[in-house]
Amino acid sequence: MEEIKVEKKLCILCMEEHGIRTVKMSETEEFKGTSVEFEAVYEYCDQTDELLETEEYIKSNSLAMKDAYRRKVGLLTSDEIIAIREKYKLSQKNFSEVLDWGRATITRYENHQVQDRAHDDVLRKINSDPKWMLQMLDRARDKIPSSALNSSLLVAKEEFSKMHNQYLIDSIQSIYANLHDEDMTGGVQLNLNKVVEIINYFATKIKSLHKVKLMKMLWYADYLNYKRHEKSITGLVYGALPMGAVPKGSEVIIDLDGIKYEEVLYDHVAYRFLPVEGIEFNSLTNEEVDTLETVIAEVGDLNTQDIIKKMHSEEAYKCTSANEIISFKYADQLSID
Ligand SMILES: [Zn+2]
């Protein structure tokens, strides 16, 4: 047992005044059929060699045991529940109202009762999905005071706007959920960090990097890397569009955090990509950077028309029907080595 503090007061075990130690010790208890180990706290009288569990410690030990159980079975702990509620600036009662649970439910979960799995899922979703929280708050409009509602709405909206990039990522992931054949992906999982870094790498080295050219350069980079090392870099899947290869989800990809472009008006609106200040290339390997350098050397100087022409002459493009996915199986015939 480990000593936390010593305090001189009347000891109700030996009925004398002396220094009473507060101690912490590891205990194991059975809870809902699961054996749980946790740290319990007691007062200790060394005159009688007895432990005293005061009312305060009865509560906190029970909570420690239940939190250990929650951790063990993968439920939110009481502190995590408190943190979610406080994030949304709600009282225990108002939070229960918003969730449409019994009024004291949250108070119980924060103090002594282990939540069931269904409620745990709801709390997790509230935490990670501010859009859903906004809907819940809207539903509770008439049930909680408007001042409480408004301050919580403000937080949920702020969290929602912070999620923008995550929603873009989710939307790209959903496009890719069914695209996993090695022929399509080049044998690697979609890695959006690498995509962002490559776009910046190209934008750093190429003065006027427009969208059509960028899309082709991404394809050349993945395809060349596959030819050299039997795996692509990004896991992007490319379709054969009239102007050449274009990654699936490209219109969402270019809006990801860490990608910068400006709109330039010629006879039509074009996107010119610019490097983001302070960008670091941490997720690219040296081998991959070598591939990028070769692509820049081979096609970096071509204008849009010329790179489309080059793309049209690639076997991989010629062998793919319009709008179909370009397979990596033609990589050994790529015009670049
Ligand atoms: Zn004593």
Short mmCIF file of C-alpha atoms and ligand atoms in Angstrom, two decimals:
data_model
loop_
_atom_site.label_atom_id
_atom_site.label_comp_id
_atom_site.label_asym_id
_atom_site.label_seq_id
_atom_site.Cartn_x
_atom_site.Cartn_y
_atom_site.Cartn_z
CA MET A 1 0.00 0.00 0.00
CA GLU A 2 1.14 3.49 -0.87
CA GLU A 3 0.81 6.50 1.39
CA ILE A 4 -0.91 9.60 -0.04
CA LYS A 5 -1.01 11.86 3.04
CA VAL A 6 -1.00 11.92 6.86
CA GLU A 7 -3.45 14.01 8.84
CA LYS A 8 -3.78 14.38 12.61
CA LYS A 9 -7.38 13.94 13.75
CA LEU A 10 -9.66 11.83 15.87
CA CYS A 11 -9.47 8.23 14.71
CA ILE A 12 -12.81 6.46 14.91
CA LEU A 13 -11.14 3.07 14.81
CA CYS A 14 -9.13 3.46 18.03
CA MET A 15 -10.98 6.55 19.32
CA GLU A 16 -7.74 8.45 19.88
CA GLU A 17 -6.32 11.50 18.16
CA HIS A 18 -3.27 10.61 16.04
CA GLY A 19 -1.76 10.93 12.59
CA ILE A 20 -4.06 9.02 10.24
CA ARG A 21 -2.56 7.88 6.99
CA THR A 22 -4.49 7.95 3.72
CA VAL A 23 -3.35 5.02 1.61
CA LYS A 24 -3.85 3.71 -1.88
CA MET A 25 -3.82 0.03 -2.81
CA SER A 26 -4.56 -2.19 -5.72
CA GLU A 27 -7.76 -4.23 -5.46
CA THR A 28 -9.58 -6.75 -7.56
CA GLU A 29 -13.34 -7.01 -7.64
CA GLU A 30 -15.90 -8.87 -9.69
CA PHE A 31 -18.31 -6.57 -11.55
CA LYS A 32 -20.97 -7.75 -14.01
CA GLY A 33 -19.10 -11.03 -14.40
CA THR A 34 -15.78 -9.33 -15.14
CA SER A 35 -12.82 -9.27 -12.81
CA VAL A 36 -11.62 -5.67 -12.45
CA GLU A 37 -8.40 -4.35 -10.97
CA PHE A 38 -8.37 -0.78 -9.65
CA GLU A 39 -6.73 1.56 -7.13
CA ALA A 40 -8.75 1.93 -3.92
CA VAL A 41 -8.16 4.60 -1.25
CA TYR A 42 -8.63 4.16 2.53
CA GLU A 43 -7.74 5.72 5.83
CA TYR A 44 -5.40 3.55 7.88
CA CYS A 45 -4.98 3.34 11.63
CA ASP A 46 -1.60 1.92 12.55
CA GLN A 47 -2.67 1.49 16.19
CA THR A 48 -5.28 -1.08 15.27
CA ASP A 49 -3.85 -2.02 11.87
CA GLU A 50 -7.28 -1.45 10.33
CA LEU A 51 -8.51 0.21 7.16
CA LEU A 52 -11.41 2.64 7.20
CA GLU A 53 -13.45 3.36 4.10
CA THR A 54 -15.03 6.74 4.80
CA GLU A 55 -18.23 7.76 3.06
CA GLU A 56 -16.20 9.85 0.63
CA TYR A 57 -13.94 6.91 -0.21
CA ILE A 58 -16.84 4.49 -0.55
CA LYS A 59 -18.07 6.68 -3.39
CA SER A 60 -14.72 7.32 -5.04
CA ASN A 61 -13.60 3.66 -4.75
CA SER A 62 -16.82 2.49 -6.31
CA LEU A 63 -16.34 4.98 -9.14
CA ALA A 64 -12.70 3.90 -9.59
CA MET A 65 -13.83 0.27 -9.82
CA LYS A 66 -16.53 1.10 -12.36
CA ASP A 67 -14.19 3.24 -14.44
CA ALA A 68 -11.69 0.36 -14.46
CA TYR A 69 -14.52 -1.89 -15.63
CA ARG A 70 -15.50 0.62 -18.34
CA ARG A 71 -11.94 0.82 -19.58
CA LYS A 72 -11.71 -2.95 -19.62
CA VAL A 73 -14.87 -3.48 -21.69
CA GLY A 74 -14.38 -0.39 -23.89
CA LEU A 75 -16.97 2.02 -22.49
CA LEU A 76 -16.44 5.74 -21.88
CA THR A 77 -15.22 6.48 -18.33
CA SER A 78 -17.05 8.94 -16.10
CA ASP A 79 -14.39 11.58 -16.81
CA GLU A 80 -14.81 11.12 -20.54
CA ILE A 81 -18.58 11.53 -20.22
CA ILE A 82 -18.04 14.70 -18.18
CA ALA A 83 -15.62 16.00 -20.83
CA ILE A 84 -18.15 15.47 -23.63
CA ARG A 85 -20.87 17.24 -21.68
CA GLU A 86 -18.58 20.12 -20.75
CA LYS A 87 -17.36 20.46 -24.33
CA TYR A 88 -20.93 21.25 -25.31
CA LYS A 89 -21.36 23.53 -22.26
CA LEU A 90 -24.41 21.73 -20.88
CA SER A 91 -25.48 20.95 -17.32
CA GLN A 92 -26.14 17.33 -16.42
CA LYS A 93 -29.88 17.90 -16.51
CA ASN A 94 -29.89 19.82 -19.80
CA PHE A 95 -27.62 17.26 -21.42
CA SER A 96 -30.07 14.50 -20.41
CA GLU A 97 -32.91 16.55 -21.89
CA VAL A 98 -31.06 17.04 -25.17
CA LEU A 99 -30.47 13.30 -25.38
CA ASP A 100 -34.09 12.69 -24.42
CA TRP A 101 -32.98 10.43 -21.58
CA GLY A 102 -34.34 10.46 -18.05
CA ARG A 103 -33.47 13.74 -16.39
CA ALA A 104 -31.00 12.20 -13.90
CA THR A 105 -29.39 9.79 -16.37
CA ILE A 106 -26.24 11.80 -17.04
CA THR A 107 -25.82 12.59 -13.33
CA ARG A 108 -25.93 8.86 -12.60
CA TYR A 109 -23.45 8.04 -15.36
CA GLU A 110 -21.04 10.67 -14.10
CA ASN A 111 -21.29 9.39 -10.53
CA HIS A 112 -22.14 5.79 -9.92
CA GLN A 113 -23.89 3.97 -12.75
CA VAL A 114 -22.25 2.27 -15.70
CA GLN A 115 -24.00 3.26 -18.93
CA ASP A 116 -25.32 0.60 -21.27
CA ARG A 117 -23.68 0.07 -24.64
CA ALA A 118 -26.44 1.82 -26.62
CA HIS A 119 -26.11 5.01 -24.58
CA ASP A 120 -22.34 4.76 -24.82
CA ASP A 121 -22.62 4.69 -28.62
CA VAL A 122 -24.84 7.78 -28.56
CA LEU A 123 -22.35 9.67 -26.36
CA ARG A 124 -19.48 8.75 -28.67
CA LYS A 125 -21.42 9.84 -31.72
CA ILE A 126 -22.32 13.16 -30.05
CA ASN A 127 -18.63 13.66 -29.36
CA SER A 128 -17.38 12.92 -32.84
CA ASP A 129 -20.29 14.19 -34.91
CA PRO A 130 -21.19 17.82 -34.17
CA LYS A 131 -23.60 17.85 -37.10
CA TRP A 132 -25.68 15.26 -35.30
CA MET A 133 -25.38 17.23 -32.05
CA LEU A 134 -26.83 20.24 -33.88
CA GLN A 135 -29.86 18.15 -34.83
CA MET A 136 -30.25 16.91 -31.25
CA LEU A 137 -30.06 20.47 -29.93
CA ASP A 138 -32.62 21.59 -32.46
CA ARG A 139 -34.96 18.83 -31.32
CA ALA A 140 -34.52 19.91 -27.70
CA ARG A 141 -35.30 23.55 -28.53
CA ASP A 142 -38.37 23.68 -26.27
CA LYS A 143 -36.97 21.55 -23.50
CA ILE A 144 -33.99 23.53 -22.25
CA PRO A 145 -33.61 27.26 -21.51
CA SER A 146 -32.72 29.28 -24.59
CA SER A 147 -29.53 30.68 -23.02
CA ALA A 148 -28.24 27.13 -22.43
CA LEU A 149 -29.37 26.09 -25.89
CA ASN A 150 -27.62 29.00 -27.57
CA SER A 151 -24.27 28.55 -25.89
CA SER A 152 -24.32 24.85 -26.74
CA LEU A 153 -25.35 25.56 -30.35
CA LEU A 154 -22.42 27.93 -30.65
CA VAL A 155 -19.95 25.22 -29.61
CA ALA A 156 -21.56 22.60 -31.85
CA LYS A 157 -21.40 24.96 -34.85
CA GLU A 158 -17.77 25.77 -34.14
CA GLU A 159 -16.93 22.06 -33.86
CA PHE A 160 -18.89 21.40 -37.04
CA SER A 161 -16.92 23.95 -38.99
CA LYS A 162 -13.64 22.49 -37.68
CA MET A 163 -14.79 19.14 -39.06
CA HIS A 164 -14.82 20.40 -42.62
CA ASN A 165 -11.60 18.70 -43.57
CA GLN A 166 -12.67 15.47 -41.87
CA TYR A 167 -15.90 15.44 -43.89
CA LEU A 168 -13.88 15.86 -47.08
CA ILE A 169 -11.67 12.96 -46.03
CA ASP A 170 -14.74 10.83 -45.23
CA SER A 171 -16.26 11.65 -48.58
CA ILE A 172 -13.06 10.63 -50.40
CA GLN A 173 -12.82 7.45 -48.30
CA SER A 174 -16.39 6.58 -49.25
CA ILE A 175 -15.54 6.95 -52.95
CA TYR A 176 -12.59 4.60 -52.38
CA ALA A 177 -14.44 2.10 -50.17
CA ASN A 178 -15.14 -0.16 -53.13
CA LEU A 179 -11.92 0.47 -55.04
CA HIS A 180 -9.42 -1.93 -53.59
CA ASP A 181 -8.16 -4.24 -56.36
CA GLU A 182 -4.39 -4.08 -56.58
CA ASP A 183 -4.71 -3.46 -60.34
CA MET A 184 -6.58 -0.25 -59.57
CA THR A 185 -4.75 1.02 -56.49
CA GLY A 186 -1.21 0.01 -57.34
CA GLY A 187 -1.09 -2.19 -54.26
CA VAL A 188 -1.20 0.47 -51.57
CA GLN A 189 -3.96 1.91 -49.42
CA LEU A 190 -5.14 5.43 -50.15
CA ASN A 191 -2.80 7.82 -48.31
CA LEU A 192 -4.11 11.39 -48.46
CA ASN A 193 -1.11 12.79 -46.56
CA LYS A 194 1.07 11.66 -49.43
CA VAL A 195 -1.35 13.14 -51.95
CA VAL A 196 -1.20 16.51 -50.21
CA GLU A 197 2.59 16.38 -49.99
CA ILE A 198 3.06 15.41 -53.64
CA ILE A 199 0.81 18.22 -54.84
CA ASN A 200 2.87 20.65 -52.77
CA TYR A 201 6.11 19.11 -53.98
CA PHE A 202 5.08 19.64 -57.59
CA ALA A 203 3.75 23.14 -56.83
CA THR A 204 7.09 24.04 -55.23
CA LYS A 205 9.06 22.99 -58.30
CA ILE A 206 6.74 23.96 -61.14
CA LYS A 207 5.92 27.57 -61.80
CA SER A 208 2.56 27.29 -63.45
CA LEU A 209 0.90 24.11 -62.27
CA HIS A 210 -2.62 23.84 -63.57
CA LYS A 211 -5.18 21.22 -62.65
CA VAL A 212 -5.10 19.14 -65.82
CA LYS A 213 -1.33 18.93 -65.71
CA LEU A 214 -1.28 18.20 -61.98
CA MET A 215 -3.68 15.26 -62.41
CA LYS A 216 -1.45 13.77 -65.11
CA MET A 217 1.66 14.30 -63.01
CA LEU A 218 0.05 12.47 -60.09
CA TRP A 219 -0.71 9.58 -62.42
CA TYR A 220 2.84 9.56 -63.81
CA ALA A 221 4.23 9.58 -60.27
CA ASP A 222 2.12 6.63 -59.12
CA TYR A 223 2.58 4.74 -62.36
CA LEU A 224 6.33 5.24 -62.52
CA ASN A 225 6.73 4.27 -58.88
CA TYR A 226 4.76 1.11 -59.62
CA LYS A 227 6.96 0.35 -62.59
CA ARG A 228 10.07 0.79 -60.45
CA HIS A 229 8.99 -0.74 -57.15
CA GLU A 230 5.77 -2.65 -57.86
CA LYS A 231 3.72 -0.28 -55.74
CA SER A 232 2.22 3.13 -56.34
CA ILE A 233 2.75 6.01 -53.91
CA THR A 234 -0.69 7.34 -53.05
CA GLY A 235 -3.21 4.54 -53.64
CA LEU A 236 -5.22 6.90 -55.85
CA VAL A 237 -7.35 5.20 -58.49
CA TYR A 238 -7.34 6.86 -61.92
CA GLY A 239 -10.06 7.00 -64.54
CA ALA A 240 -9.34 7.44 -68.25
CA LEU A 241 -11.00 10.76 -69.02
CA PRO A 242 -10.88 12.50 -72.40
CA MET A 243 -7.95 14.68 -71.31
CA GLY A 244 -6.11 11.77 -69.69
CA ALA A 245 -5.87 10.20 -66.24
CA VAL A 246 -7.80 11.81 -63.40
CA PRO A 247 -7.94 10.41 -59.85
CA LYS A 248 -11.33 9.43 -58.46
CA GLY A 249 -12.57 12.14 -56.10
CA SER A 250 -10.20 14.76 -57.51
CA GLU A 251 -12.73 17.57 -57.14
CA VAL A 252 -12.89 16.88 -53.37
CA ILE A 253 -9.17 16.14 -53.00
CA ILE A 254 -8.12 19.59 -54.16
CA ASP A 255 -10.15 21.17 -51.33
CA LEU A 256 -8.31 19.25 -48.59
CA ASP A 257 -6.44 21.22 -45.94
CA GLY A 258 -2.85 21.72 -47.05
CA ILE A 259 -3.67 22.23 -50.72
CA LYS A 260 -3.69 25.74 -52.08
CA TYR A 261 -4.81 26.98 -55.45
CA GLU A 262 -5.99 30.17 -57.04
CA GLU A 263 -8.53 30.61 -59.77
CA VAL A 264 -7.11 32.12 -62.91
CA LEU A 265 -9.29 33.43 -65.67
CA TYR A 266 -8.25 32.68 -69.24
CA ASP A 267 -11.07 32.05 -71.69
CA HIS A 268 -12.27 29.72 -68.93
CA VAL A 269 -11.57 29.47 -65.19
CA ALA A 270 -8.46 27.45 -64.40
CA TYR A 271 -6.94 26.38 -61.09
CA ARG A 272 -3.30 27.14 -60.46
CA PHE A 273 -1.74 25.22 -57.56
CA LEU A 274 0.65 26.93 -55.17
CA PRO A 275 2.88 25.52 -52.45
CA VAL A 276 1.59 25.96 -48.90
CA GLU A 277 4.04 27.89 -46.75
CA GLY A 278 5.98 25.75 -44.27
CA ILE A 279 4.86 22.45 -45.81
CA GLU A 280 7.01 19.49 -44.76
CA PHE A 281 7.43 16.33 -46.74
CA ASN A 282 7.43 13.85 -43.88
CA SER A 283 5.39 11.02 -45.32
CA LEU A 284 7.26 10.64 -48.62
CA THR A 285 10.19 8.22 -48.71
CA ASN A 286 13.45 9.06 -50.50
CA GLU A 287 12.57 6.48 -53.11
CA GLU A 288 9.26 8.24 -53.75
CA VAL A 289 10.91 11.65 -53.94
CA ASP A 290 13.26 10.20 -56.60
CA THR A 291 10.18 9.15 -58.56
CA LEU A 292 8.72 12.66 -58.28
CA GLU A 293 11.99 14.20 -59.45
CA THR A 294 12.00 11.97 -62.54
CA VAL A 295 8.40 12.93 -63.33
CA ILE A 296 9.26 16.62 -62.97
CA ALA A 297 12.28 16.19 -65.25
CA GLU A 298 10.28 14.30 -67.88
CA VAL A 299 6.96 16.16 -67.99
CA GLY A 300 7.37 19.18 -65.69
CA ASP A 301 8.08 21.54 -68.58
CA LEU A 302 5.27 20.37 -70.83
CA ASN A 303 2.28 22.62 -71.27
CA THR A 304 -1.23 21.27 -70.80
CA GLN A 305 -1.73 20.31 -74.46
CA ASP A 306 1.60 18.49 -74.66
CA ILE A 307 1.10 16.53 -71.47
CA ILE A 308 -2.37 15.45 -72.69
CA LYS A 309 -0.77 14.36 -75.95
CA LYS A 310 1.90 12.40 -74.09
CA MET A 311 -0.71 10.79 -71.89
CA HIS A 312 -2.77 9.78 -74.96
CA SER A 313 0.23 7.95 -76.36
CA GLU A 314 0.74 5.83 -73.22
CA GLU A 315 -0.19 2.14 -73.65
CA ALA A 316 -2.08 2.20 -70.33
CA TYR A 317 -4.32 4.96 -71.65
CA LYS A 318 -4.75 3.46 -75.11
CA CYS A 319 -5.70 0.08 -73.65
CA THR A 320 -8.36 1.52 -71.33
CA SER A 321 -11.89 2.26 -72.54
CA ALA A 322 -13.22 5.77 -72.06
CA ASN A 323 -14.05 6.56 -68.41
CA GLU A 324 -12.86 3.16 -67.19
CA ILE A 325 -10.28 2.72 -64.47
CA ILE A 326 -6.69 2.61 -65.68
CA SER A 327 -5.06 -0.62 -64.49
CA PHE A 328 -1.49 -0.67 -63.20
CA LYS A 329 -0.81 -3.79 -65.23
CA TYR A 330 0.60 -1.76 -68.14
CA ALA A 331 3.22 -0.09 -65.94
CA ASP A 332 6.19 -1.81 -67.59
CA GLN A 333 5.22 -0.14 -70.86
CA LEU A 334 5.27 3.39 -69.40
CA SER A 335 7.27 5.81 -71.57
CA ILE A 336 9.29 6.97 -68.55
CA ASP A 337 11.83 4.87 -66.65
ZN ZN B 1 -6.46 4.96 15.23
#
